[in-house]
């Protein structure tokens, strides 16, 4: 191993934070200021330390990058979909980082019209992201947006697709999306609060007019709600949605009269969640009304939208989570989740229903671009941990299918038959059964010597579905097992699975992951000397918690943009997204939530003990988890940890929560993570 260099030590400036008569001293609170040159200097020193300590892996990182890149089909193209007379296509060109968005009129043999070449648009920018792309119904105008900082604050613009001209109008600080009224001249968009970045205002813009005169249509004043707008698939209604963790409210307006007044669909009632779709003369509502925890489907006449008029179409089922619907003229397609697995249910309006058959237990399926009512073709996507993602057209009448495309893994070395995938179940301390999806090379022996990378998220009800990753092959082919722990806090096993991993039950997320680890070690898949964990954002909170609670179980931990300073962040209502998070974590202004958060907050619970090897990444412009959280965490770990294992803080000084924007630049970040793991395993090529 190379000679150790001296790790940077952040200076200590005690800062007292008092709440409920309790005083916490934060020695690194001063890092909360990206305008302070001393902060930037500290982050640069941490980056320098990381680069010096890993200099011996630079060639290997390059090898891993080239290897992962070689599996990507560089001249990739999406499956075209037909919408309003045009086929829309997203494609990449060899050697280029960014997508090209194009369309063809009426036929795939028609001349290609390039709408946006993001490679040209990204020139001269360290970061580039094209936001919402929305075409007017007359196919003439495209609303689009651009983020050049990675704080998800998009500048909205308009392009004439017939002439190629881009209007001079630039609307700053939007969410990126735009909704066209049926007059092809009126656009609804959402702006963010400049400080908190909460989406709180819906505006109306008229093409050709100064955006300074745009009309404020709706201001969401409740700080726990975010607002958005869209148009129904039927194109009949403009819809404004207000959402919090536990409550929804919608407003509707005829898309033919954009200067009219929106009316409430069903006023917000705390705890009432619902979403709406329109077809013919009815609205279809997915809702938890009447204690339907796993949701049910209801319908109501379009002129009687209050909840007392809703009637059951698909009743609530205790064991089945209803996730989404797709409506067609002759069919209703229902996306459900049973026993942790996606299912697609085909329900003809006239005739017998059936489910699409899937054989694996480590797969993900979902409906995709189904924009027309008058079709018998359902388009859906499928993948498993050993099967690359595919796009399939399924004839709901004949029950026949055509695989339009399966992602190509380039290089000629990949054969999905060389890999084994399975779902296993760990038992939590309280008796709950936790599914774990795993994949590895066939022929692997369960003798406790295999390196194992376990991933999890476990928050916000987001399910961590099993999926294929061509990049993970770089670990699998070197003897790693890769797994996903479907811990509580996600919605993998239904709504109650989420409820049991939030608020005052949040610790279940952490203990579930630890129990999964114990199970994997006891089953001889691996051992503590070869066990690794990774998670990002709220999954990074999970990483911070297990590092404090069970550091002896892991040889290494990767924490990507981790949310680790829970109490301080949730007490600061000026930080982006804080107030909208109260229903997820609790409001620490209430002592019971304050005390509970304090019991697990990774930053607050760092103690003098041995910690695993750790690689922590963040972005200076992160809008979701501010950079100072992982920076403070790393600084505190350096001071208190009692062993000499690796601790790296790697800050991308040009990006935010999503990391690098180019498809190949992102691989460089992944190569850092993989080289960290492989170096610990003494695997050098």
Short mmCIF file of C-alpha atoms in Angstrom, two decimals, residues 421-671:
data_model
loop_
_atom_site.label_atom_id
_atom_site.label_comp_id
_atom_site.label_asym_id
_atom_site.label_seq_id
_atom_site.Cartn_x
_atom_site.Cartn_y
_atom_site.Cartn_z
CA UNK A 421 -30.62 -14.40 -9.74
CA UNK A 422 -32.94 -15.16 -6.88
CA UNK A 423 -35.03 -13.64 -4.13
CA UNK A 424 -34.34 -14.68 -0.55
CA UNK A 425 -35.99 -13.64 2.71
CA UNK A 426 -34.38 -12.44 5.91
CA UNK A 427 -36.20 -12.32 9.23
CA UNK A 428 -36.16 -8.99 11.06
CA UNK A 429 -35.77 -8.72 14.82
CA UNK A 430 -39.52 -8.18 15.18
CA UNK A 431 -40.35 -11.15 12.93
CA UNK A 432 -41.03 -9.27 9.67
CA UNK A 433 -39.86 -11.07 6.51
CA UNK A 434 -37.61 -8.86 4.37
CA UNK A 435 -37.01 -9.77 0.71
CA UNK A 436 -33.52 -9.48 -0.75
CA UNK A 437 -32.96 -9.66 -4.51
CA UNK A 438 -29.51 -10.95 -5.47
CA UNK A 439 -27.49 -11.72 -8.58
CA UNK A 440 -24.07 -13.33 -9.06
CA UNK A 441 -22.06 -15.44 -11.46
CA UNK A 442 -23.13 -19.05 -11.67
CA UNK A 443 -20.88 -21.56 -9.93
CA UNK A 444 -20.23 -19.32 -6.95
CA UNK A 445 -19.71 -21.19 -3.68
CA UNK A 446 -21.37 -20.04 -0.48
CA UNK A 447 -18.28 -20.34 1.71
CA UNK A 448 -18.28 -16.92 3.35
CA UNK A 449 -15.45 -15.54 1.24
CA UNK A 450 -17.46 -13.77 -1.48
CA UNK A 451 -17.47 -9.97 -1.51
CA UNK A 452 -21.06 -8.76 -1.30
CA UNK A 453 -22.42 -5.28 -2.12
CA UNK A 454 -25.86 -4.65 -0.60
CA UNK A 455 -27.88 -1.65 -1.73
CA UNK A 456 -31.02 -0.12 -0.21
CA UNK A 457 -33.03 3.10 -0.03
CA UNK A 458 -36.01 2.68 2.29
CA UNK A 459 -37.78 6.04 2.42
CA UNK A 460 -40.70 8.01 0.97
CA UNK A 461 -42.49 4.84 -0.04
CA UNK A 462 -40.13 4.42 -3.01
CA UNK A 463 -39.81 0.77 -3.91
CA UNK A 464 -36.32 -0.50 -4.71
CA UNK A 465 -37.23 -2.77 -7.59
CA UNK A 466 -34.85 -5.40 -8.90
CA UNK A 467 -33.23 -4.14 -12.09
CA UNK A 468 -30.50 -4.86 -14.59
CA UNK A 469 -27.28 -2.86 -14.55
CA UNK A 470 -24.60 -3.32 -17.16
CA UNK A 471 -22.16 -1.45 -14.90
CA UNK A 472 -22.62 -3.92 -12.02
CA UNK A 473 -21.24 -6.60 -14.32
CA UNK A 474 -17.81 -5.15 -13.53
CA UNK A 475 -18.31 -6.33 -9.96
CA UNK A 476 -20.11 -9.59 -10.71
CA UNK A 477 -17.42 -10.70 -13.14
CA UNK A 478 -14.81 -10.13 -10.41
CA UNK A 479 -16.59 -12.36 -7.91
CA UNK A 480 -18.96 -9.93 -6.18
CA UNK A 481 -22.54 -10.71 -5.25
CA UNK A 482 -24.89 -7.75 -5.69
CA UNK A 483 -28.07 -7.44 -3.68
CA UNK A 484 -30.97 -5.10 -3.03
CA UNK A 485 -32.55 -5.15 0.43
CA UNK A 486 -36.23 -4.24 0.21
CA UNK A 487 -36.36 -2.70 3.68
CA UNK A 488 -39.27 -1.00 5.37
CA UNK A 489 -39.73 2.64 4.47
CA UNK A 490 -40.19 1.68 0.85
CA UNK A 491 -43.52 0.44 -0.48
CA UNK A 492 -42.13 -2.87 -1.76
CA UNK A 493 -44.61 -4.97 0.23
CA UNK A 494 -47.48 -2.50 0.23
CA UNK A 495 -48.43 0.68 1.99
CA UNK A 496 -47.98 -0.73 5.48
CA UNK A 497 -44.36 -1.55 4.59
CA UNK A 498 -43.89 2.20 4.11
CA UNK A 499 -45.83 3.19 7.22
CA UNK A 500 -43.67 0.85 9.30
CA UNK A 501 -40.48 2.63 8.19
CA UNK A 502 -41.27 6.32 8.68
CA UNK A 503 -41.83 8.86 11.44
CA UNK A 504 -41.57 7.15 14.86
CA UNK A 505 -40.89 3.78 13.17
CA UNK A 506 -37.95 4.99 11.07
CA UNK A 507 -35.43 2.86 12.93
CA UNK A 508 -37.03 -0.23 11.33
CA UNK A 509 -35.35 0.80 8.07
CA UNK A 510 -31.92 0.62 9.70
CA UNK A 511 -32.48 -2.54 11.73
CA UNK A 512 -33.98 -4.26 8.66
CA UNK A 513 -30.78 -3.61 6.73
CA UNK A 514 -28.65 -4.84 9.61
CA UNK A 515 -30.83 -7.95 9.95
CA UNK A 516 -30.44 -8.60 6.22
CA UNK A 517 -26.69 -8.34 6.67
CA UNK A 518 -26.71 -10.80 9.57
CA UNK A 519 -28.76 -13.21 7.45
CA UNK A 520 -26.40 -12.99 4.47
CA UNK A 521 -23.40 -13.63 6.70
CA UNK A 522 -25.12 -16.48 8.56
CA UNK A 523 -26.07 -18.02 5.20
CA UNK A 524 -22.40 -17.98 4.13
CA UNK A 525 -23.00 -15.70 1.18
CA UNK A 526 -20.23 -13.53 2.65
CA UNK A 527 -18.57 -12.46 5.89
CA UNK A 528 -18.06 -9.17 7.70
CA UNK A 529 -14.57 -8.96 6.16
CA UNK A 530 -16.13 -8.94 2.69
CA UNK A 531 -19.45 -7.18 3.32
CA UNK A 532 -20.13 -3.78 1.72
CA UNK A 533 -23.12 -1.45 1.79
CA UNK A 534 -24.20 1.45 -0.40
CA UNK A 535 -27.02 3.94 -0.51
CA UNK A 536 -27.70 7.46 -1.73
CA UNK A 537 -29.63 10.48 -0.44
CA UNK A 538 -32.15 9.03 2.06
CA UNK A 539 -30.32 5.75 1.40
CA UNK A 540 -27.23 7.64 2.54
CA UNK A 541 -29.03 8.30 5.83
CA UNK A 542 -29.39 4.53 6.07
CA UNK A 543 -25.65 4.16 5.48
CA UNK A 544 -24.86 6.67 8.21
CA UNK A 545 -27.16 4.92 10.64
CA UNK A 546 -25.73 1.43 10.09
CA UNK A 547 -22.19 2.82 10.32
CA UNK A 548 -23.00 3.99 13.84
CA UNK A 549 -25.17 1.03 14.87
CA UNK A 550 -23.27 -1.95 13.44
CA UNK A 551 -19.88 -0.85 12.07
CA UNK A 552 -18.37 -4.28 12.74
CA UNK A 553 -20.56 -5.88 10.05
CA UNK A 554 -19.06 -3.98 7.10
CA UNK A 555 -15.64 -3.71 5.56
CA UNK A 556 -16.72 -0.72 3.49
CA UNK A 557 -19.62 1.70 3.04
CA UNK A 558 -20.43 3.95 0.08
CA UNK A 559 -22.67 6.90 0.97
CA UNK A 560 -23.76 8.97 -2.02
CA UNK A 561 -25.07 12.50 -1.33
CA UNK A 562 -26.13 11.30 2.15
CA UNK A 563 -28.83 12.94 4.27
CA UNK A 564 -27.07 12.65 7.64
CA UNK A 565 -27.68 15.83 9.67
CA UNK A 566 -31.35 15.10 10.18
CA UNK A 567 -32.17 17.26 13.19
CA UNK A 568 -30.42 20.45 12.11
CA UNK A 569 -31.86 20.24 8.61
CA UNK A 570 -35.40 19.54 9.75
CA UNK A 571 -35.24 22.48 12.17
CA UNK A 572 -34.20 24.90 9.40
CA UNK A 573 -37.25 25.84 7.35
CA UNK A 574 -35.12 27.89 4.93
CA UNK A 575 -33.36 24.77 3.64
CA UNK A 576 -34.89 23.43 0.42
CA UNK A 577 -37.58 20.79 0.90
CA UNK A 578 -37.59 20.83 4.71
CA UNK A 579 -41.22 21.71 5.50
CA UNK A 580 -42.57 19.23 2.98
CA UNK A 581 -40.68 16.48 4.80
CA UNK A 582 -42.46 16.71 8.14
CA UNK A 583 -44.86 13.87 7.29
CA UNK A 584 -41.89 11.65 6.42
CA UNK A 585 -39.51 12.27 9.32
CA UNK A 586 -41.65 14.20 11.76
CA UNK A 587 -41.57 17.84 12.83
CA UNK A 588 -38.73 18.33 15.36
CA UNK A 589 -40.50 21.39 16.71
CA UNK A 590 -42.51 18.71 18.53
CA UNK A 591 -40.37 17.17 21.24
CA UNK A 592 -41.33 13.53 20.58
CA UNK A 593 -40.07 13.80 17.00
CA UNK A 594 -37.02 15.81 18.04
CA UNK A 595 -36.00 13.15 20.54
CA UNK A 596 -36.62 10.29 18.11
CA UNK A 597 -34.67 11.92 15.26
CA UNK A 598 -31.85 12.66 17.65
CA UNK A 599 -31.70 8.97 18.54
CA UNK A 600 -30.70 7.96 14.99
CA UNK A 601 -29.39 11.06 13.17
CA UNK A 602 -26.02 9.83 11.81
CA UNK A 603 -24.19 13.11 12.40
CA UNK A 604 -25.39 13.41 16.00
CA UNK A 605 -24.55 9.80 16.83
CA UNK A 606 -20.95 9.60 15.65
CA UNK A 607 -18.98 8.24 18.60
CA UNK A 608 -15.44 7.14 19.38
CA UNK A 609 -15.40 3.67 17.84
CA UNK A 610 -13.94 1.75 14.91
CA UNK A 611 -15.70 2.59 11.65
CA UNK A 612 -15.64 0.75 8.31
CA UNK A 613 -13.77 2.07 5.30
CA UNK A 614 -15.98 4.82 3.91
CA UNK A 615 -16.37 6.65 0.60
CA UNK A 616 -18.67 9.68 0.85
CA UNK A 617 -19.65 11.70 -2.21
CA UNK A 618 -21.53 14.96 -2.63
CA UNK A 619 -22.05 17.87 -5.01
CA UNK A 620 -21.41 21.49 -4.12
CA UNK A 621 -24.68 22.63 -5.71
CA UNK A 622 -26.89 19.86 -4.36
CA UNK A 623 -30.43 21.15 -3.82
CA UNK A 624 -31.81 17.99 -2.22
CA UNK A 625 -29.14 17.22 0.38
CA UNK A 626 -26.92 20.23 0.98
CA UNK A 627 -23.19 19.54 0.57
CA UNK A 628 -22.45 20.58 4.15
CA UNK A 629 -24.22 17.55 5.60
CA UNK A 630 -21.71 14.97 4.28
CA UNK A 631 -18.88 17.49 4.77
CA UNK A 632 -19.70 17.96 8.45
CA UNK A 633 -20.22 14.23 8.88
CA UNK A 634 -16.83 13.41 7.37
CA UNK A 635 -15.14 16.06 9.52
CA UNK A 636 -16.68 14.63 12.70
CA UNK A 637 -15.85 11.05 11.73
CA UNK A 638 -12.20 12.03 11.19
CA UNK A 639 -12.00 13.39 14.72
CA UNK A 640 -13.76 10.56 16.55
CA UNK A 641 -13.12 7.31 14.69
CA UNK A 642 -10.62 5.12 16.50
CA UNK A 643 -9.07 3.17 13.64
CA UNK A 644 -7.03 3.97 10.55
CA UNK A 645 -9.43 2.67 7.93
CA UNK A 646 -10.05 4.81 4.87
CA UNK A 647 -12.38 7.79 5.04
CA UNK A 648 -12.86 9.78 1.84
CA UNK A 649 -15.00 12.84 1.16
CA UNK A 650 -15.24 13.41 -2.60
CA UNK A 651 -17.03 16.63 -3.56
CA UNK A 652 -17.90 17.36 -7.17
CA UNK A 653 -17.44 21.12 -7.20
CA UNK A 654 -19.54 21.57 -10.36
CA UNK A 655 -22.66 19.43 -9.84
CA UNK A 656 -25.57 18.70 -7.53
CA UNK A 657 -27.73 15.83 -6.31
CA UNK A 658 -27.70 13.77 -9.48
CA UNK A 659 -23.95 13.93 -10.04
CA UNK A 660 -22.34 14.53 -13.42
CA UNK A 661 -24.76 15.21 -16.28
CA UNK A 662 -23.13 13.40 -19.20
CA UNK A 663 -23.74 9.67 -19.60
CA UNK A 664 -19.99 8.96 -19.72
CA UNK A 665 -19.02 11.46 -17.02
CA UNK A 666 -21.36 9.62 -14.67
CA UNK A 667 -19.40 6.42 -15.35
CA UNK A 668 -16.26 8.10 -14.03
CA UNK A 669 -17.97 8.64 -10.70
CA UNK A 670 -19.07 5.00 -10.66
CA UNK A 671 -15.52 3.89 -11.46
#
